[in-house]
PDB file of C-alpha atoms in Angstrom:
ATOM      1  CA  GLN A   1     -40.581  34.643  22.674  1.00 91.00           C
ATOM      2  CA  VAL A   2     -37.045  33.913  23.324  1.00 95.00           C
ATOM      3  CA  GLN A   3     -34.370  36.448  24.119  1.00 97.00           C
ATOM      4  CA  LEU A   4     -30.785  35.529  23.639  1.00 98.00           C
ATOM      5  CA  VAL A   5     -27.911  37.370  25.108  1.00 98.00           C
ATOM      6  CA  GLU A   6     -24.300  36.564  24.221  1.00 98.00           C
ATOM      7  CA  SER A   7     -21.243  37.223  26.362  1.00 98.00           C
ATOM      8  CA  GLY A   8     -17.652  36.091  26.880  1.00 98.00           C
ATOM      9  CA  GLY A   9     -16.154  37.871  23.896  1.00 98.00           C
ATOM     10  CA  GLY A  10     -13.050  39.998  24.134  1.00 98.00           C
ATOM     11  CA  LEU A  11      -9.475  40.582  23.002  1.00 98.00           C
ATOM     12  CA  VAL A  12      -7.309  37.559  22.919  1.00 98.00           C
ATOM     13  CA  GLN A  13      -3.796  36.866  21.430  1.00 98.00           C
ATOM     14  CA  ALA A  14      -3.437  34.415  18.578  1.00 98.00           C
ATOM     15  CA  GLY A  15      -3.367  30.841  19.952  1.00 98.00           C
ATOM     16  CA  GLY A  16      -5.473  31.716  22.890  1.00 98.00           C
ATOM     17  CA  SER A  17      -8.974  30.576  24.079  1.00 98.00           C
ATOM     18  CA  LEU A  18     -12.305  32.098  24.740  1.00 98.00           C
ATOM     19  CA  ARG A  19     -15.627  30.673  25.993  1.00 98.00           C
ATOM     20  CA  LEU A  20     -18.680  32.366  24.634  1.00 98.00           C
ATOM     21  CA  PHE A  21     -22.010  32.116  26.432  1.00 98.00           C
ATOM     22  CA  CYS A  22     -25.534  32.281  24.983  1.00 98.00           C
ATOM     23  CA  ALA A  23     -28.055  32.920  27.725  1.00 98.00           C
ATOM     24  CA  ALA A  24     -31.738  32.478  26.972  1.00 98.00           C
ATOM     25  CA  SER A  25     -34.739  34.007  28.739  1.00 97.00           C
ATOM     26  CA  GLY A  26     -38.448  34.117  28.040  1.00 96.00           C
ATOM     27  CA  ARG A  27     -38.918  30.413  27.624  1.00 95.00           C
ATOM     28  CA  SER A  28     -36.932  27.204  27.702  1.00 95.00           C
ATOM     29  CA  ILE A  29     -34.640  26.531  24.792  1.00 95.00           C
ATOM     30  CA  ALA A  30     -34.643  22.764  25.331  1.00 95.00           C
ATOM     31  CA  THR A  31     -36.616  22.123  22.201  1.00 95.00           C
ATOM     32  CA  TYR A  32     -34.670  24.659  20.089  1.00 96.00           C
ATOM     33  CA  VAL A  33     -31.667  23.876  17.919  1.00 97.00           C
ATOM     34  CA  ILE A  34     -29.047  26.575  18.701  1.00 97.00           C
ATOM     35  CA  GLY A  35     -26.524  27.817  16.264  1.00 98.00           C
ATOM     36  CA  TRP A  36     -23.528  30.170  16.499  1.00 98.00           C
ATOM     37  CA  PHE A  37     -22.784  32.522  13.640  1.00 98.00           C
ATOM     38  CA  ARG A  38     -20.136  35.165  13.073  1.00 98.00           C
ATOM     39  CA  GLN A  39     -19.757  38.157  11.033  1.00 98.00           C
ATOM     40  CA  ALA A  40     -16.518  40.074  10.307  1.00 96.00           C
ATOM     41  CA  PRO A  41     -16.497  43.537   8.765  1.00 90.00           C
ATOM     42  CA  VAL A  42     -17.411  43.589   5.082  1.00 91.00           C
ATOM     43  CA  LYS A  43     -18.041  39.861   5.176  1.00 94.00           C
ATOM     44  CA  GLU A  44     -21.147  37.787   5.049  1.00 96.00           C
ATOM     45  CA  ARG A  45     -22.523  36.148   8.119  1.00 96.00           C
ATOM     46  CA  GLU A  46     -21.163  32.670   8.290  1.00 97.00           C
ATOM     47  CA  PHE A  47     -22.168  29.489  10.212  1.00 98.00           C
ATOM     48  CA  VAL A  48     -19.803  28.402  13.046  1.00 98.00           C
ATOM     49  CA  ALA A  49     -21.481  25.594  14.944  1.00 98.00           C
ATOM     50  CA  ALA A  50     -24.771  24.333  16.017  1.00 98.00           C
ATOM     51  CA  VAL A  51     -26.175  21.832  18.646  1.00 97.00           C
ATOM     52  CA  GLY A  52     -29.256  19.783  18.477  1.00 95.00           C
ATOM     53  CA  THR A  53     -31.900  19.483  21.235  1.00 92.00           C
ATOM     54  CA  ASN A  54     -30.440  16.198  22.385  1.00 85.00           C
ATOM     55  CA  SER A  55     -27.079  17.895  23.216  1.00 85.00           C
ATOM     56  CA  VAL A  56     -25.271  15.164  21.355  1.00 91.00           C
ATOM     57  CA  THR A  57     -25.775  16.141  17.744  1.00 95.00           C
ATOM     58  CA  THR A  58     -23.422  18.860  16.814  1.00 97.00           C
ATOM     59  CA  TYR A  59     -22.443  20.512  13.580  1.00 97.00           C
ATOM     60  CA  TYR A  60     -19.292  22.614  12.751  1.00 98.00           C
ATOM     61  CA  ALA A  61     -17.966  24.639  10.024  1.00 98.00           C
ATOM     62  CA  ASN A  62     -14.762  23.404   8.500  1.00 98.00           C
ATOM     63  CA  SER A  63     -13.027  26.391  10.019  1.00 97.00           C
ATOM     64  CA  ALA A  64     -14.216  25.448  13.535  1.00 98.00           C
ATOM     65  CA  LYS A  65     -13.651  21.680  13.490  1.00 98.00           C
ATOM     66  CA  GLY A  66     -11.015  20.603  15.963  1.00 97.00           C
ATOM     67  CA  ARG A  67     -10.759  23.974  17.560  1.00 98.00           C
ATOM     68  CA  PHE A  68     -14.285  24.933  18.722  1.00 98.00           C
ATOM     69  CA  THR A  69     -16.711  23.007  20.900  1.00 98.00           C
ATOM     70  CA  ILE A  70     -20.348  23.706  21.229  1.00 98.00           C
ATOM     71  CA  SER A  71     -22.421  22.484  24.114  1.00 97.00           C
ATOM     72  CA  ARG A  72     -25.567  23.287  25.983  1.00 97.00           C
ATOM     73  CA  ASP A  73     -27.031  23.067  29.494  1.00 96.00           C
ATOM     74  CA  ASN A  74     -30.781  23.180  29.102  1.00 95.00           C
ATOM     75  CA  ALA A  75     -31.159  23.371  32.992  1.00 96.00           C
ATOM     76  CA  LYS A  76     -29.373  26.714  32.769  1.00 97.00           C
ATOM     77  CA  ASN A  77     -30.934  27.652  29.400  1.00 97.00           C
ATOM     78  CA  THR A  78     -27.521  28.421  28.228  1.00 98.00           C
ATOM     79  CA  VAL A  79     -25.373  27.329  25.191  1.00 98.00           C
ATOM     80  CA  TYR A  80     -21.587  27.618  25.182  1.00 98.00           C
ATOM     81  CA  LEU A  81     -18.976  27.850  22.439  1.00 98.00           C
ATOM     82  CA  ARG A  82     -15.470  27.060  23.547  1.00 98.00           C
ATOM     83  CA  MET A  83     -12.888  28.338  21.154  1.00 98.00           C
ATOM     84  CA  ASP A  84      -9.354  27.222  21.191  1.00 98.00           C
ATOM     85  CA  ARG A  85      -6.316  28.023  19.079  1.00 98.00           C
ATOM     86  CA  LEU A  86      -7.751  31.247  17.894  1.00 98.00           C
ATOM     87  CA  ASN A  87      -6.305  33.065  14.983  1.00 97.00           C
ATOM     88  CA  SER A  88      -6.871  36.431  13.378  1.00 96.00           C
ATOM     89  CA  GLU A  89      -9.363  35.057  10.935  1.00 96.00           C
ATOM     90  CA  ASP A  90     -11.668  34.268  13.870  1.00 98.00           C
ATOM     91  CA  THR A  91     -12.070  37.997  14.556  1.00 98.00           C
ATOM     92  CA  ALA A  92     -15.793  38.765  14.196  1.00 98.00           C
ATOM     93  CA  SER A  93     -19.020  39.482  16.095  1.00 98.00           C
ATOM     94  CA  TYR A  94     -20.333  36.133  17.299  1.00 98.00           C
ATOM     95  CA  SER A  95     -24.108  35.684  17.720  1.00 98.00           C
ATOM     96  CA  CYS A  96     -26.307  32.792  18.696  1.00 98.00           C
ATOM     97  CA  ALA A  97     -29.659  31.986  17.231  1.00 98.00           C
ATOM     98  CA  ALA A  98     -32.494  29.520  17.936  1.00 97.00           C
ATOM     99  CA  LYS A  99     -34.822  27.632  15.703  1.00 96.00           C
ATOM    100  CA  PHE A 100     -37.080  24.514  15.647  1.00 91.00           C
ATOM    101  CA  GLY A 101     -35.452  21.674  13.719  1.00 78.00           C
ATOM    102  CA  GLY A 102     -34.533  21.763  10.121  1.00 81.00           C
ATOM    103  CA  GLY A 103     -31.324  22.756   8.546  1.00 88.00           C
ATOM    104  CA  VAL A 104     -28.749  24.390  10.711  1.00 91.00           C
ATOM    105  CA  PHE A 105     -26.365  26.129   8.388  1.00 93.00           C
ATOM    106  CA  ASP A 106     -28.526  28.938   6.992  1.00 91.00           C
ATOM    107  CA  SER A 107     -28.853  31.820   9.363  1.00 89.00           C
ATOM    108  CA  THR A 108     -32.069  32.996   7.748  1.00 90.00           C
ATOM    109  CA  GLY A 109     -33.909  29.906   9.011  1.00 89.00           C
ATOM    110  CA  TYR A 110     -33.474  30.848  12.692  1.00 96.00           C
ATOM    111  CA  ARG A 111     -36.312  32.435  14.498  1.00 95.00           C
ATOM    112  CA  TYR A 112     -34.520  34.185  17.358  1.00 96.00           C
ATOM    113  CA  ARG A 113     -31.014  35.878  17.342  1.00 97.00           C
ATOM    114  CA  GLY A 114     -29.000  37.721  19.907  1.00 98.00           C
ATOM    115  CA  GLN A 115     -27.058  40.958  19.479  1.00 97.00           C
ATOM    116  CA  GLY A 116     -23.736  39.377  19.393  1.00 97.00           C
ATOM    117  CA  THR A 117     -20.356  39.505  21.268  1.00 98.00           C
ATOM    118  CA  GLN A 118     -17.196  40.857  19.718  1.00 98.00           C
ATOM    119  CA  VAL A 119     -14.133  38.565  19.461  1.00 98.00           C
ATOM    120  CA  THR A 120     -10.954  40.107  18.448  1.00 98.00           C
ATOM    121  CA  VAL A 121      -7.747  38.081  17.948  1.00 98.00           C
ATOM    122  CA  SER A 122      -4.445  39.899  17.884  1.00 97.00           C
ATOM    123  CA  SER A 123      -1.499  38.399  16.006  1.00 88.00           C
TER     124      SER A 123
END
């Protein structure tokens, strides 16, 4: 079993930055693909970014490209999501999820998921 706990969310002004943390426990996540997803009120959960086990392969939603950076530190069993130039459309609950290989964009394919951390961007 893998437990995932997100942190780092909060209230930030438009144009600001936040760094989200996804801390894993229970077992090493070194062999898991880790994805970040977000869900705003009355909206579907959407893919934000994912990182492969090699820490080099990354994937981003179009809305995240050029503004967000995903990275991982397997020694710390932690995955990060750096978010820059935030805008009001980024307001959502952000959660991380873990899976073995395969497609990264569909949240239903992930085996483990955290509870999420709220990001609110004020304009």
